Coordinates of C-alpha atoms in Angstrom, one line a residue:
Chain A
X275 CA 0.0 0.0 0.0
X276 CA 2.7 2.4 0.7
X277 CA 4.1 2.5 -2.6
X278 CA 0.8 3.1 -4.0
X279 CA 0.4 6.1 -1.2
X280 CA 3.9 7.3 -2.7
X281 CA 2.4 7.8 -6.0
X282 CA -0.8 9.6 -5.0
X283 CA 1.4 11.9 -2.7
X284 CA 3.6 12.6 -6.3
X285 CA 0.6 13.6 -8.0
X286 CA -1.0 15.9 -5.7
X287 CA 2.0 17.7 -4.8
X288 CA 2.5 17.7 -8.9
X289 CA -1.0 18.7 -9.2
X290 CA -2.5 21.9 -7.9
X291 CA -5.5 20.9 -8.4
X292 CA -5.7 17.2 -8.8
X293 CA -9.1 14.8 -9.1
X294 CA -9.6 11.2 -8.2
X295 CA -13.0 10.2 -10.3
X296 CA -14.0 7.0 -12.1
X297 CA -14.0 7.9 -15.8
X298 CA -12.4 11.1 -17.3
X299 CA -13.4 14.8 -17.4
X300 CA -14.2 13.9 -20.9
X301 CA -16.0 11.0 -20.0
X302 CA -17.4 10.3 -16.3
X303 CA -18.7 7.1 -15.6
X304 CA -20.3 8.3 -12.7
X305 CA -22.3 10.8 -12.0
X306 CA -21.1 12.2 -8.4
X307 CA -17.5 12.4 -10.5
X308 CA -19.5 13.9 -13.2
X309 CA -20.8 16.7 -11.2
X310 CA -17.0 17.3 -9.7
X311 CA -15.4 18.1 -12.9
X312 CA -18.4 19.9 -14.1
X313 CA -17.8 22.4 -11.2
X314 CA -14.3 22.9 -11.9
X315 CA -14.9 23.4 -15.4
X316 CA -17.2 26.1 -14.8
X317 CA -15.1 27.8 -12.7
X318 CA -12.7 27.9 -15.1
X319 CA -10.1 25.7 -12.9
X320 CA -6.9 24.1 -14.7
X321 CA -6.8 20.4 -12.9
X322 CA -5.6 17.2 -13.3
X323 CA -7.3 13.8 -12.9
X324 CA -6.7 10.4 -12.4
X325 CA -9.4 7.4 -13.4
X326 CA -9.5 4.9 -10.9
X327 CA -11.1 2.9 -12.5
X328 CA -7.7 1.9 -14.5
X329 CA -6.5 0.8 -11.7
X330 CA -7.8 -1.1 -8.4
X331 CA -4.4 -0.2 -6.5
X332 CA -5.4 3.4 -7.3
X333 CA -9.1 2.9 -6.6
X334 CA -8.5 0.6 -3.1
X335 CA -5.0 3.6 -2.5
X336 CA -6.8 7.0 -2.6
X337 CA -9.7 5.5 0.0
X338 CA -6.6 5.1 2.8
X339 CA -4.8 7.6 1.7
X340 CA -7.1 10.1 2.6
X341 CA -9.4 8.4 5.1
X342 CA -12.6 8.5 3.1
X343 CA -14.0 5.5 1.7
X344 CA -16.0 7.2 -1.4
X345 CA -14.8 8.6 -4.8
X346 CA -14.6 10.9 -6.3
X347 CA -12.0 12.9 -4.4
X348 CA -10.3 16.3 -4.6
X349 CA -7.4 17.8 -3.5
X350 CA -6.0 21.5 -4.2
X351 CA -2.5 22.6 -2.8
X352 CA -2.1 18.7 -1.4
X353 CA -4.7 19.3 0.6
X354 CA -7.9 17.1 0.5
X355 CA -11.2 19.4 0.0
X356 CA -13.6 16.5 0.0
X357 CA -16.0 14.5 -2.1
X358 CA -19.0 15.3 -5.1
X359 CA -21.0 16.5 -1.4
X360 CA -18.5 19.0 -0.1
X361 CA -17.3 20.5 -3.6
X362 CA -21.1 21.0 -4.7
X363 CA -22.2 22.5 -1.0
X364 CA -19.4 25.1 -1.4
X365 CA -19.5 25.3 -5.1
X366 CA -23.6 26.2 -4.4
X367 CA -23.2 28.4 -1.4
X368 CA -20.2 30.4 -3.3
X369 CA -17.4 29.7 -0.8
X370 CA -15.8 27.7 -3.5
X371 CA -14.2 30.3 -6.3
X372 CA -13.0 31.9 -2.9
X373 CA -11.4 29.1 -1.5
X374 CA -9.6 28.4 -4.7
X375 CA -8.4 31.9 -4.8
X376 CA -7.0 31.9 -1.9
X377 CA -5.1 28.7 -2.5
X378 CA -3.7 30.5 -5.5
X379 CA -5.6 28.8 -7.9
X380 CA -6.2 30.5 -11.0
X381 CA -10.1 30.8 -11.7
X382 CA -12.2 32.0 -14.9
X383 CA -13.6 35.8 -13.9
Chain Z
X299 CA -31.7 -6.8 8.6
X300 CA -32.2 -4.4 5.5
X301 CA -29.3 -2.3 4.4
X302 CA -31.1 1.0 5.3
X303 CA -32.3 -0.2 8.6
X304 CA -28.9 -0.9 10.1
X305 CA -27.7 2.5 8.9
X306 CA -30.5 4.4 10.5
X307 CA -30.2 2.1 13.8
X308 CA -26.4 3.1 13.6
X309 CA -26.8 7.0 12.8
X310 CA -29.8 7.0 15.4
X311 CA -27.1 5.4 18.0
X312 CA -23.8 7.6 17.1
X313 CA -25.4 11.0 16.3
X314 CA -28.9 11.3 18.3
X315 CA -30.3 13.0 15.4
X316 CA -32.7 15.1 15.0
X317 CA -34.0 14.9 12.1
X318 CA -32.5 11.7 9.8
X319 CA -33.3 10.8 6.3
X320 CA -32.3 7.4 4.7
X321 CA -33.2 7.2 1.0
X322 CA -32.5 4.2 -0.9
X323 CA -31.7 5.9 -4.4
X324 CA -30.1 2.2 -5.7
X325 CA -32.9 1.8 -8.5
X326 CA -31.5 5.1 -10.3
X327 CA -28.1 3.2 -10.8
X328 CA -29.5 -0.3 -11.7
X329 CA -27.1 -1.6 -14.3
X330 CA -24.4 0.9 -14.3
X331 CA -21.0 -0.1 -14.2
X332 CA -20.2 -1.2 -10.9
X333 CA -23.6 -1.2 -9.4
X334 CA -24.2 -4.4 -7.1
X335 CA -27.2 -6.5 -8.2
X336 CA -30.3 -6.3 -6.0
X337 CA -30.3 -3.1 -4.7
X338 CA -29.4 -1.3 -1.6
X339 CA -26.5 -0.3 -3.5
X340 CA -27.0 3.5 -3.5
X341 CA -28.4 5.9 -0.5
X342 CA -28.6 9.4 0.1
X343 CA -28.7 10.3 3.9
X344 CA -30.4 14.4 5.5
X345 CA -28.7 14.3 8.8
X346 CA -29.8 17.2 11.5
X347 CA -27.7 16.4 14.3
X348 CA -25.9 18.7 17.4
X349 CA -23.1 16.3 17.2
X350 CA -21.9 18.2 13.9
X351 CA -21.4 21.4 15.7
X352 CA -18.3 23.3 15.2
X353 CA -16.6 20.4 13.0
X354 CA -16.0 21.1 9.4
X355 CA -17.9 19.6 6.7
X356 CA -15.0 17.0 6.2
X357 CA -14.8 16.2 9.4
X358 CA -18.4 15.7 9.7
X359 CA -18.6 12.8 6.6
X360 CA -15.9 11.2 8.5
X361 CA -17.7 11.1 11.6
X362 CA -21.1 9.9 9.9
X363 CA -18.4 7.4 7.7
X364 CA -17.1 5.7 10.7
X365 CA -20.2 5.3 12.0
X366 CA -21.1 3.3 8.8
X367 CA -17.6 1.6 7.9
X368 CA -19.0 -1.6 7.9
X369 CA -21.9 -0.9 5.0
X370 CA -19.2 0.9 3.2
X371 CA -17.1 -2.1 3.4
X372 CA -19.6 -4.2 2.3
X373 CA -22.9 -3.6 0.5
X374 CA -22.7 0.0 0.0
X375 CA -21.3 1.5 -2.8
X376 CA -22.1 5.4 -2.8
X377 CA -23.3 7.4 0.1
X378 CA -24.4 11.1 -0.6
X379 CA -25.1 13.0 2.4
X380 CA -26.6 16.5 4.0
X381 CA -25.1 17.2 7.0
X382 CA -26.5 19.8 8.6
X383 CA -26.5 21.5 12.7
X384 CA -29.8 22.0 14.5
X385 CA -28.8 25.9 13.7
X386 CA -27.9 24.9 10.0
X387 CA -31.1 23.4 9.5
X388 CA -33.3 25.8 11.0
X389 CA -31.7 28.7 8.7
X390 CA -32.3 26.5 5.6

């Protein structure tokens, strides 16, 4: 497991803004992933993803990596924000172009 | 015992909530991908609870996540979920 947690680490400390979703911002194949990307899309938000659905290291990895058992998963700055809940509660009360901002993220105006 | 029974038994136990909402939304994912067969598959949980006061949202899906690490483990597969304080939910 640790080598997996090595890799995840390496691509959200590569990653400002990295996803973990099953599917690809292109095409989801899921619809709580779906509604992630859509978010950060129409914010504007430059991010990187990773399906894990190519991989069941990945898949079983990011869930004890971070401590959360669900997918998909999003982390800005290394840190984890949350799940498809948490990003669309602060995506739909507005906190979420602020929090980005103030991470440093670039976002559309 | 059904799937949705245990979690509001557990959730009724850990966070004395109160208000609580299991919703058994597995028939609007019959046949996807990696959808289980036979259902209880997919819920979506309204939790009103004092027990989420002053923690952060993330915090709070980890707290209602332990409570249920065994369905998540096991039969369930996605778990959507409201979390909101007594305050929260009177404001709403």
């Amino acid at each position: 497991m640790t080598d997996i947690h090595d890799a995840i680490k390496a691509q959200i400390d590569a990653n400002p803004v990295m996803v973990f979703m099953k599917g690809t911002p292109q095409f989801p194949q899921c619809g709580f992933s779906s509604v992630v990307v859509q978010i950060l899309d129409h914010l504007g938000v430059d991010y990187h993803a990773a399906n894990v659905l190519e991989s069941d290291d990945l898949r079983q990895g990011v869930k004890t990596f971070s401590d959360w058992p669900t997918i998909p998963q999003l982390y800005v700055k290394g840190e984890f924000v949350g799940g498809c809940d948490i990003i669309r509660e602060m995506f739909e009360q507005g906190e979420l172009r602020g929090f980005l901002e103030e991470k440093g993220v670039p976002v559309a105006a | 015992m059904p799937v949705s029974d245990s979690i509001h038994e557990k959730l009724t136990k850990g966070l004395a909530p109160q208000r609580l909402e299991v919703i058994d939304e597995s028939h609007l994912h019959a046949g996807h991908a990696s959808a289980p067969e036979g259902g209880e598959s997919h819920f979506r949980l309204l939790i009103v609870s004092a027990a989420f006061e002053g923690l952060s949202r993330v915090a709070r899906q980890r707290l209602v996540n332990g409570l249920l690490s065994e369905e998540l483990s096991g039969p369930v597969h996605a778990l959507a979920m409201k979390t909101l304080t007594p305050d929260e939910a009177a404001a709403a």
